Short mmCIF file of C-alpha atoms and ligand atoms in Angstrom, two decimals:
data_model
loop_
_atom_site.label_atom_id
_atom_site.label_comp_id
_atom_site.label_asym_id
_atom_site.label_seq_id
_atom_site.Cartn_x
_atom_site.Cartn_y
_atom_site.Cartn_z
CA UNK A 1 10.91 10.68 -19.25
CA UNK A 2 9.04 10.55 -15.95
CA UNK A 3 11.31 9.64 -13.10
CA UNK A 4 9.35 6.92 -11.28
CA UNK A 5 11.73 7.04 -8.38
CA UNK A 6 10.64 10.52 -7.29
CA UNK A 7 7.33 11.39 -8.96
CA UNK A 8 3.98 10.17 -7.75
CA UNK A 9 1.80 8.82 -10.59
CA UNK A 10 -1.20 10.97 -11.53
CA UNK A 11 -4.29 10.07 -9.48
CA UNK A 12 -2.28 8.20 -6.83
CA UNK A 13 -4.22 8.26 -3.52
CA UNK A 14 -2.20 9.86 -0.72
CA UNK A 15 -3.81 9.86 2.68
CA UNK A 16 -4.14 8.71 6.25
CA UNK A 17 -6.50 6.16 7.81
CA UNK A 18 -8.68 5.95 10.88
CA UNK A 19 -11.44 3.65 12.14
CA UNK A 20 -14.68 4.71 13.80
CA UNK A 21 -14.37 2.78 17.07
CA UNK A 22 -10.80 3.91 17.57
CA UNK A 23 -11.48 7.65 17.27
CA UNK A 24 -15.19 8.48 17.56
CA UNK A 25 -15.71 7.76 21.25
CA UNK A 26 -18.91 6.63 22.99
CA UNK A 27 -19.53 3.69 20.67
CA UNK A 28 -21.79 2.21 23.35
CA UNK A 29 -23.96 0.06 21.14
CA UNK A 30 -21.05 -1.88 19.63
CA UNK A 31 -19.89 -5.38 20.50
CA UNK A 32 -16.39 -4.05 21.25
CA UNK A 33 -17.66 -1.58 23.84
CA UNK A 34 -19.56 -4.39 25.53
CA UNK A 35 -16.49 -6.64 25.45
CA UNK A 36 -14.23 -3.89 26.85
CA UNK A 37 -16.58 -3.41 29.80
CA UNK A 38 -16.85 -7.14 30.39
CA UNK A 39 -13.10 -7.83 30.23
CA UNK A 40 -12.28 -4.83 32.45
CA UNK A 41 -14.81 -5.96 35.04
CA UNK A 42 -13.37 -9.49 35.08
CA UNK A 43 -9.75 -8.20 35.12
CA UNK A 44 -6.57 -9.82 33.83
CA UNK A 45 -7.47 -9.79 30.13
CA UNK A 46 -5.82 -8.12 27.17
CA UNK A 47 -7.99 -4.98 27.45
CA UNK A 48 -6.17 -2.38 29.56
CA UNK A 49 -8.64 0.47 29.28
CA UNK A 50 -11.96 1.35 27.72
CA UNK A 51 -12.22 3.21 24.40
CA UNK A 52 -14.19 5.83 26.37
CA UNK A 53 -14.39 9.11 24.50
CA UNK A 54 -11.49 8.05 22.24
CA UNK A 55 -10.58 11.21 20.24
CA UNK A 56 -14.16 12.52 20.30
CA UNK A 57 -13.98 12.48 16.50
CA UNK A 58 -17.70 11.81 16.33
CA UNK A 59 -17.95 15.54 17.02
CA UNK A 60 -14.49 16.70 15.99
CA UNK A 61 -14.23 15.13 12.53
CA UNK A 62 -14.23 18.57 10.81
CA UNK A 63 -11.08 19.45 12.74
CA UNK A 64 -9.44 16.14 11.77
CA UNK A 65 -10.21 16.74 8.10
CA UNK A 66 -9.11 20.40 8.24
CA UNK A 67 -5.73 19.26 9.55
CA UNK A 68 -5.24 16.48 7.00
CA UNK A 69 -6.06 18.82 4.12
CA UNK A 70 -3.81 21.59 5.48
CA UNK A 71 -0.97 19.09 5.87
CA UNK A 72 -1.16 18.33 2.13
CA UNK A 73 -3.01 14.99 2.02
CA UNK A 74 -5.46 14.45 -0.82
CA UNK A 75 -7.29 11.40 0.58
CA UNK A 76 -8.82 10.22 3.85
CA UNK A 77 -9.83 6.68 4.77
CA UNK A 78 -12.39 6.44 7.57
CA UNK A 79 -15.01 3.89 8.60
CA UNK A 80 -18.71 4.15 9.30
CA UNK A 81 -20.18 2.43 12.35
CA UNK A 82 -22.77 -0.30 11.81
CA UNK A 83 -23.84 -0.12 15.48
CA UNK A 84 -24.89 3.51 14.99
CA UNK A 85 -26.54 3.02 11.58
CA UNK A 86 -28.50 -0.10 12.59
CA UNK A 87 -28.84 0.13 16.38
CA UNK A 88 -31.41 -2.71 16.50
CA UNK A 89 -32.05 -5.40 13.87
CA UNK A 90 -33.69 -3.76 10.87
CA UNK A 91 -33.95 -0.35 12.58
CA UNK A 92 -32.08 2.25 10.58
CA UNK A 93 -30.90 5.53 12.10
CA UNK A 94 -31.32 8.21 9.47
CA UNK A 95 -29.52 10.64 11.75
CA UNK A 96 -26.45 8.37 11.75
CA UNK A 97 -26.59 8.07 7.96
CA UNK A 98 -26.84 11.87 7.68
CA UNK A 99 -23.85 12.19 10.00
CA UNK A 100 -21.64 10.04 7.75
CA UNK A 101 -23.06 11.69 4.62
CA UNK A 102 -21.94 15.05 6.03
CA UNK A 103 -18.47 13.56 6.53
CA UNK A 104 -18.29 12.54 2.84
CA UNK A 105 -19.38 16.03 1.81
CA UNK A 106 -17.09 17.63 4.38
CA UNK A 107 -14.14 15.71 2.96
CA UNK A 108 -14.82 17.04 -0.55
CA UNK A 109 -15.29 20.60 0.73
CA UNK A 110 -11.71 20.37 1.99
CA UNK A 111 -10.26 18.72 -1.11
CA UNK A 112 -10.04 15.23 0.41
CA UNK A 113 -11.29 12.15 -1.46
CA UNK A 114 -12.99 9.78 0.98
CA UNK A 115 -12.29 6.02 1.03
CA UNK A 116 -15.07 4.57 3.16
CA UNK A 117 -14.75 1.32 5.16
CA UNK A 118 -18.03 -0.41 6.02
CA UNK A 119 -16.75 -2.75 8.74
CA UNK A 120 -13.62 -2.11 10.80
CA UNK A 121 -13.70 -4.83 13.51
CA UNK A 122 -16.85 -3.61 15.30
CA UNK A 123 -20.49 -4.66 14.89
CA UNK A 124 -23.71 -3.91 16.76
CA UNK A 125 -24.22 -5.73 20.07
CA UNK A 126 -27.32 -7.45 18.69
CA UNK A 127 -25.26 -8.93 15.84
CA UNK A 128 -22.79 -10.41 18.34
CA UNK A 129 -25.61 -11.74 20.52
CA UNK A 130 -27.06 -13.54 17.52
CA UNK A 131 -23.91 -15.49 16.77
CA UNK A 132 -21.80 -12.83 15.10
CA UNK A 133 -20.06 -14.09 11.91
CA UNK A 134 -20.85 -17.69 12.91
CA UNK A 135 -24.57 -17.13 12.30
CA UNK A 136 -25.96 -18.69 9.12
CA UNK A 137 -27.47 -15.37 8.02
CA UNK A 138 -24.51 -13.15 9.00
CA UNK A 139 -23.77 -12.19 5.38
CA UNK A 140 -27.46 -11.34 4.75
CA UNK A 141 -27.51 -9.10 7.81
CA UNK A 142 -24.32 -7.39 6.78
CA UNK A 143 -25.62 -6.86 3.22
CA UNK A 144 -28.85 -5.37 4.58
CA UNK A 145 -26.82 -2.80 6.54
CA UNK A 146 -24.61 -2.09 3.52
CA UNK A 147 -27.68 -1.40 1.38
CA UNK A 148 -29.18 0.84 4.06
CA UNK A 149 -25.93 2.82 4.22
CA UNK A 150 -26.04 3.56 0.46
CA UNK A 151 -26.81 7.29 0.90
CA UNK A 152 -23.38 7.61 2.53
CA UNK A 153 -21.41 6.29 -0.45
CA UNK A 154 -23.77 6.57 -3.46
CA UNK A 155 -22.32 9.89 -4.51
CA UNK A 156 -18.83 11.34 -4.09
CA UNK A 157 -17.15 8.10 -2.98
CA UNK A 158 -14.97 6.23 -5.47
CA UNK A 159 -13.61 3.53 -3.17
CA UNK A 160 -15.43 1.41 -0.60
CA UNK A 161 -13.67 -1.14 1.60
CA UNK A 162 -16.21 -3.78 2.60
CA UNK A 163 -14.31 -5.36 5.51
CA UNK A 164 -11.10 -4.36 7.26
CA UNK A 165 -8.71 -7.24 7.94
CA UNK A 166 -11.14 -10.15 7.54
CA UNK A 167 -8.22 -12.44 8.37
CA UNK A 168 -7.93 -10.84 11.82
CA UNK A 169 -11.69 -11.11 12.32
CA UNK A 170 -11.49 -14.81 11.45
CA UNK A 171 -8.75 -15.49 13.99
CA UNK A 172 -10.08 -13.17 16.65
CA UNK A 173 -11.82 -15.80 18.84
CA UNK A 174 -8.61 -17.87 18.90
CA UNK A 175 -6.61 -14.73 19.66
CA UNK A 176 -8.82 -13.86 22.64
CA UNK A 177 -8.22 -17.36 24.03
CA UNK A 178 -4.49 -16.90 23.61
CA UNK A 179 -4.22 -13.47 25.19
CA UNK A 180 -4.25 -13.53 28.92
CA UNK A 181 -1.05 -11.67 29.82
CA UNK A 182 -0.39 -7.94 30.26
CA UNK A 183 -0.44 -5.40 27.47
CA UNK A 184 -2.98 -4.49 24.79
CA UNK A 185 -3.99 -7.04 22.19
CA UNK A 186 -1.70 -5.43 19.66
CA UNK A 187 1.41 -5.96 21.81
CA UNK A 188 0.64 -9.59 22.49
CA UNK A 189 0.78 -10.47 18.82
CA UNK A 190 4.44 -9.56 18.70
CA UNK A 191 5.39 -12.32 21.07
CA UNK A 192 3.02 -15.09 20.09
CA UNK A 193 2.49 -14.78 16.34
CA UNK A 194 -0.98 -15.17 14.97
CA UNK A 195 -3.22 -18.15 15.69
CA UNK A 196 -4.77 -19.83 12.67
CA UNK A 197 -8.08 -18.35 11.49
CA UNK A 198 -11.18 -20.45 12.11
CA UNK A 199 -12.22 -22.15 8.84
CA UNK A 200 -15.92 -21.43 9.32
CA UNK A 201 -15.22 -17.74 9.98
CA UNK A 202 -12.92 -17.54 6.97
CA UNK A 203 -15.74 -18.83 4.78
CA UNK A 204 -18.21 -16.48 6.42
CA UNK A 205 -16.00 -13.42 5.84
CA UNK A 206 -15.51 -14.27 2.17
CA UNK A 207 -19.26 -14.73 1.74
CA UNK A 208 -19.96 -11.44 3.55
CA UNK A 209 -17.46 -9.61 1.36
CA UNK A 210 -19.05 -10.90 -1.84
CA UNK A 211 -22.54 -10.02 -0.66
CA UNK A 212 -21.46 -6.55 0.49
CA UNK A 213 -19.65 -5.80 -2.77
CA UNK A 214 -22.79 -6.80 -4.71
CA UNK A 215 -24.93 -4.66 -2.43
CA UNK A 216 -22.69 -1.63 -3.00
CA UNK A 217 -22.68 -2.15 -6.78
CA UNK A 218 -26.46 -2.56 -6.86
CA UNK A 219 -26.84 0.88 -5.26
CA UNK A 220 -23.80 2.65 -6.71
CA UNK A 221 -22.34 0.89 -9.76
CA UNK A 222 -19.51 3.43 -10.10
CA UNK A 223 -17.98 2.57 -6.69
CA UNK A 224 -14.78 0.51 -6.75
CA UNK A 225 -15.07 -2.19 -4.12
CA UNK A 226 -12.38 -4.16 -2.35
CA UNK A 227 -11.31 -5.37 1.07
CA UNK A 228 -8.19 -4.81 3.15
CA UNK A 229 -6.09 -7.73 4.33
CA UNK A 230 -3.46 -7.70 7.10
CA UNK A 231 -0.29 -8.91 5.39
CA UNK A 232 3.00 -9.35 7.16
CA UNK A 233 6.21 -10.11 5.32
CA UNK A 234 6.49 -13.83 6.08
CA UNK A 235 10.11 -14.93 5.73
CA UNK A 236 11.51 -18.45 5.80
CA UNK A 237 14.75 -19.04 7.66
CA UNK A 238 17.03 -22.05 7.57
CA UNK A 239 15.26 -23.68 4.67
CA UNK A 240 11.83 -23.56 6.31
CA UNK A 241 10.12 -22.55 3.05
CA UNK A 242 7.31 -25.07 3.40
CA UNK A 243 6.64 -24.09 7.01
CA UNK A 244 6.54 -20.41 6.03
CA UNK A 245 4.07 -21.15 3.24
CA UNK A 246 1.95 -23.21 5.61
CA UNK A 247 1.94 -20.30 8.08
CA UNK A 248 1.08 -17.64 5.50
CA UNK A 249 -1.54 -19.50 3.52
CA UNK A 250 -4.52 -19.70 5.94
CA UNK A 251 -3.57 -16.45 7.69
CA UNK A 252 -3.32 -14.23 4.62
CA UNK A 253 -3.06 -15.83 1.16
CA UNK A 254 -6.56 -17.34 1.24
CA UNK A 255 -7.97 -13.85 1.85
CA UNK A 256 -5.81 -12.30 -0.87
CA UNK A 257 -6.95 -14.91 -3.39
CA UNK A 258 -10.56 -14.11 -2.50
CA UNK A 259 -9.99 -10.62 -3.95
CA UNK A 260 -10.01 -12.13 -7.44
CA UNK A 261 -12.50 -10.10 -9.48
CA UNK A 262 -12.47 -7.11 -7.10
CA UNK A 263 -11.67 -3.58 -8.27
CA UNK A 264 -8.78 -3.25 -5.82
CA UNK A 265 -7.16 -5.00 -2.87
CA UNK A 266 -6.04 -3.29 0.33
CA UNK A 267 -2.66 -4.21 1.79
CA UNK A 268 -1.99 -3.44 5.48
CA UNK A 269 1.57 -4.05 6.56
CA UNK A 270 3.57 -3.24 9.68
CA UNK A 271 6.35 -5.75 10.17
CA UNK A 272 7.72 -9.18 9.30
CA UNK A 273 7.29 -12.66 10.74
CA UNK A 274 10.17 -15.12 10.47
CA UNK A 275 9.41 -18.80 10.39
CA UNK A 276 12.06 -21.38 11.14
CA UNK A 277 11.95 -25.18 11.27
CA UNK A 278 10.52 -24.96 14.81
CA UNK A 279 7.85 -22.42 13.97
CA UNK A 280 7.80 -18.70 14.78
CA UNK A 281 11.29 -17.28 15.31
CA UNK A 282 11.29 -14.81 18.22
CA UNK A 283 12.48 -11.26 17.51
CA UNK A 284 16.07 -11.13 18.83
CA UNK A 285 16.61 -8.89 21.88
CA UNK A 286 19.03 -6.53 20.15
CA UNK A 287 16.56 -5.65 17.38
CA UNK A 288 14.67 -2.32 17.58
CA UNK A 289 11.01 -2.77 18.51
CA UNK A 290 8.14 -0.33 18.28
CA UNK A 291 5.66 0.47 21.06
CA UNK A 292 3.55 -2.51 19.99
CA UNK A 293 6.57 -4.77 20.42
CA UNK A 294 6.73 -5.35 16.67
CA UNK A 295 10.13 -5.38 14.97
CA UNK A 296 11.06 -2.06 13.31
CA UNK A 297 11.20 -3.34 9.75
CA UNK A 298 10.23 -0.77 7.09
CA UNK A 299 11.21 -3.14 4.26
CA UNK A 300 8.08 -5.16 5.07
CA UNK A 301 5.87 -2.98 2.85
CA UNK A 302 7.83 -3.43 -0.39
CA UNK A 303 8.15 -7.16 0.33
CA UNK A 304 4.45 -7.69 0.99
CA UNK A 305 3.39 -5.69 -2.08
CA UNK A 306 5.59 -7.91 -4.24
CA UNK A 307 4.18 -11.02 -2.57
CA UNK A 308 0.56 -9.89 -2.90
CA UNK A 309 1.05 -9.08 -6.58
CA UNK A 310 1.95 -12.75 -7.17
CA UNK A 311 -1.01 -14.12 -5.15
CA UNK A 312 -3.57 -11.70 -6.65
CA UNK A 313 -1.90 -10.72 -9.94
CA UNK A 314 -4.96 -9.28 -11.62
CA UNK A 315 -6.03 -6.81 -8.91
CA UNK A 316 -4.68 -3.26 -8.40
CA UNK A 317 -3.35 -2.72 -4.88
CA UNK A 318 -3.88 0.12 -2.42
CA UNK A 319 -1.85 0.36 0.77
CA UNK A 320 -4.70 1.06 3.19
CA UNK A 321 -2.56 0.91 6.35
CA UNK A 322 1.14 1.18 7.17
CA UNK A 323 2.75 2.90 10.10
CA UNK A 324 4.52 2.67 13.43
CA UNK A 325 3.68 3.08 17.11
CA UNK A 326 6.45 5.19 18.61
CA UNK A 327 6.98 8.11 20.94
CA UNK A 328 9.97 9.23 18.86
CA UNK A 329 8.62 10.96 15.78
CA UNK A 330 12.00 10.81 14.01
CA UNK A 331 11.59 7.00 13.98
CA UNK A 332 8.17 7.47 12.36
CA UNK A 333 9.80 9.46 9.56
CA UNK A 334 12.60 6.90 9.20
CA UNK A 335 10.14 3.97 9.15
CA UNK A 336 7.77 5.59 6.70
CA UNK A 337 10.53 6.80 4.37
CA UNK A 338 11.82 3.23 4.20
CA UNK A 339 8.34 1.82 3.61
CA UNK A 340 7.49 4.35 0.89
CA UNK A 341 10.76 3.78 -0.92
CA UNK A 342 10.14 0.01 -0.83
CA UNK A 343 6.72 0.66 -2.33
CA UNK A 344 8.08 3.01 -5.03
CA UNK A 345 10.72 0.41 -5.99
CA UNK A 346 8.08 -2.32 -6.22
CA UNK A 347 6.03 -0.01 -8.46
CA UNK A 348 9.04 0.71 -10.64
CA UNK A 349 9.34 -3.07 -11.05
CA UNK A 350 5.75 -3.24 -12.26
CA UNK A 351 3.67 -3.85 -9.12
CA UNK A 352 0.36 -2.03 -9.64
CA UNK A 353 -0.12 0.16 -6.54
CA UNK A 354 -2.73 2.92 -6.70
CA UNK A 355 -2.50 4.58 -3.30
CA UNK A 356 -0.93 4.84 0.15
CA UNK A 357 -2.80 5.55 3.41
CA UNK A 358 -0.76 5.92 6.58
CA UNK A 359 -1.96 4.40 9.86
CA UNK A 360 -2.87 6.56 11.53
CA UNK A 361 -4.05 10.12 11.19
CA UNK A 362 -4.46 10.37 14.98
CA UNK A 363 -3.21 8.75 18.15
CA UNK A 364 -6.15 6.51 18.96
CA UNK A 365 -7.59 3.53 20.81
CA UNK A 366 -5.46 0.57 19.80
CA UNK A 367 -7.89 -2.22 20.69
CA UNK A 368 -7.27 -2.33 24.41
CA UNK A 369 -4.96 0.59 25.08
CA UNK A 370 -4.17 4.17 24.07
CA UNK A 371 -0.48 3.56 24.74
CA UNK A 372 0.71 2.60 21.24
CA UNK A 373 0.77 6.02 19.56
CA UNK A 374 0.51 5.57 15.79
CA UNK A 375 -0.61 9.14 15.07
CA UNK A 376 0.79 11.67 12.67
CA UNK A 377 -1.28 13.94 14.91
CA UNK A 378 -1.03 13.72 18.71
CA UNK A 379 -4.30 13.92 20.66
CA UNK A 380 -4.53 15.12 24.27
CA UNK A 381 -6.46 12.50 26.24
CA UNK A 382 -8.60 14.97 28.18
CA UNK A 383 -8.84 18.18 26.12
CA UNK A 384 -8.82 16.33 22.77
CA UNK A 385 -6.50 19.05 21.44
CA UNK A 386 -4.83 17.92 18.22
CA UNK A 387 -1.14 18.62 17.61
CA UNK A 388 0.39 17.54 14.31
CA UNK A 389 3.83 16.02 14.70
CA UNK A 390 6.65 16.96 12.29
CA UNK A 391 6.07 13.65 10.47
CA UNK A 392 2.58 14.84 9.51
CA UNK A 393 3.73 17.81 7.43
CA UNK A 394 6.62 15.76 6.05
CA UNK A 395 4.33 12.96 4.83
CA UNK A 396 1.44 15.24 3.83
CA UNK A 397 3.83 17.28 1.69
CA UNK A 398 4.09 14.26 -0.59
CA UNK A 399 0.45 14.84 -1.55
CA UNK A 400 0.92 18.54 -2.16
CA UNK A 401 4.15 18.11 -4.15
CA UNK A 402 3.11 14.84 -5.84
CA UNK A 403 6.54 13.43 -5.05
CA UNK A 404 7.54 10.57 -2.79
CA UNK A 405 8.75 12.08 0.47
CA UNK A 406 12.27 11.08 1.43
CA UNK A 407 13.88 11.26 4.87
C1 LIG B 501 -4.56 -3.01 12.16
C2 LIG B 501 -5.95 -2.45 12.36
C3 LIG B 501 -5.97 -1.02 12.81
C4 LIG B 501 -4.84 -0.70 13.78
C5 LIG B 501 -3.51 -1.18 13.26
C6 LIG B 501 -2.35 -0.88 14.16
O1 LIG B 501 -4.62 -4.38 12.45
O2 LIG B 501 -6.70 -2.54 11.17
O3 LIG B 501 -7.24 -0.75 13.34
O4 LIG B 501 -5.13 -1.19 15.03
O5 LIG B 501 -3.56 -2.55 13.01
#
């Protein structure tokens, strides 16, 4: 009999994730680049530094993929950049499409299966100037880009993620309002909890997802489409069950339910949120925190997978992000071992999980700062030299051996 506790199921995706804006560098035509420059010029906002050259992965992607394959991973999740593919409304850059097409082919040449994300937080400047996701025709514009990008995914790509963390996109304007103190945007979340997503944006994201999934299927019917939702383990304390439900529903469950009918659903989990009768319970001082200020809580992954499987029971799950910002790599191994064992236990109990992608392959631009280092691979900020950490070979070995890695 197969021992589910140690053996990875056949076909299980085992990889690491990145996002274009966070690693490519020079994403000058994107709304995020413009916002970084604006906030830095004004001063005092949540953006500490510009994304600049990031990891220069726009040029160095072959090196990134070489490393991931050598480390033992079988899969790589990366995103393509709308601002490069459609630099002006309706104007398509064939050179940008060729660039991403070469990445898909380059992944296969190295034995990596690509999972391609179409939107990971960033959009072209012109899209932002025309009302962003508030615009009536936002979904049409997104679908037009998705159709134009078909040569990237039409062949050799089994999984496409339409939108990364639509729930974060929908609460982003409220988050920007809230964040005025020091530290990157990621850190601030730890202390304030998440604001509630805007209802109009929530609707807009769901519409955009549906339109994008249809667009992908119309061009490449074989592709399995889904989206990736940020899901924290929301826990009720002191009988605050109703308050915890009320917190979780607009921030995550609505987006999970919208995956009904999709081929898969991405789960992205880092930590837990505890809700008491008076709202968000602060993380106690004595508890270990990561470089983002989030509680070190590896159990979150198993808990969220179980939760998601009750909210979206008919959809297979893929962990598209999970990881830890730390400058102590032994804590990365400890965190990830705990998370993976929580996932394997959930699977043994019947939760349908088809893959695990670690965030992140590389140290990268964490939406305002390079300080939170999530990478399995360290990146020198000026030479761009890549140095895999011990955790990288440890985790990658799971792919090579087809066994869950244990600490
Ligand atoms: C997620 C984002 C990803 C990264 C991690 C830490 O919200 O999708 O880009 O910043 O958090």
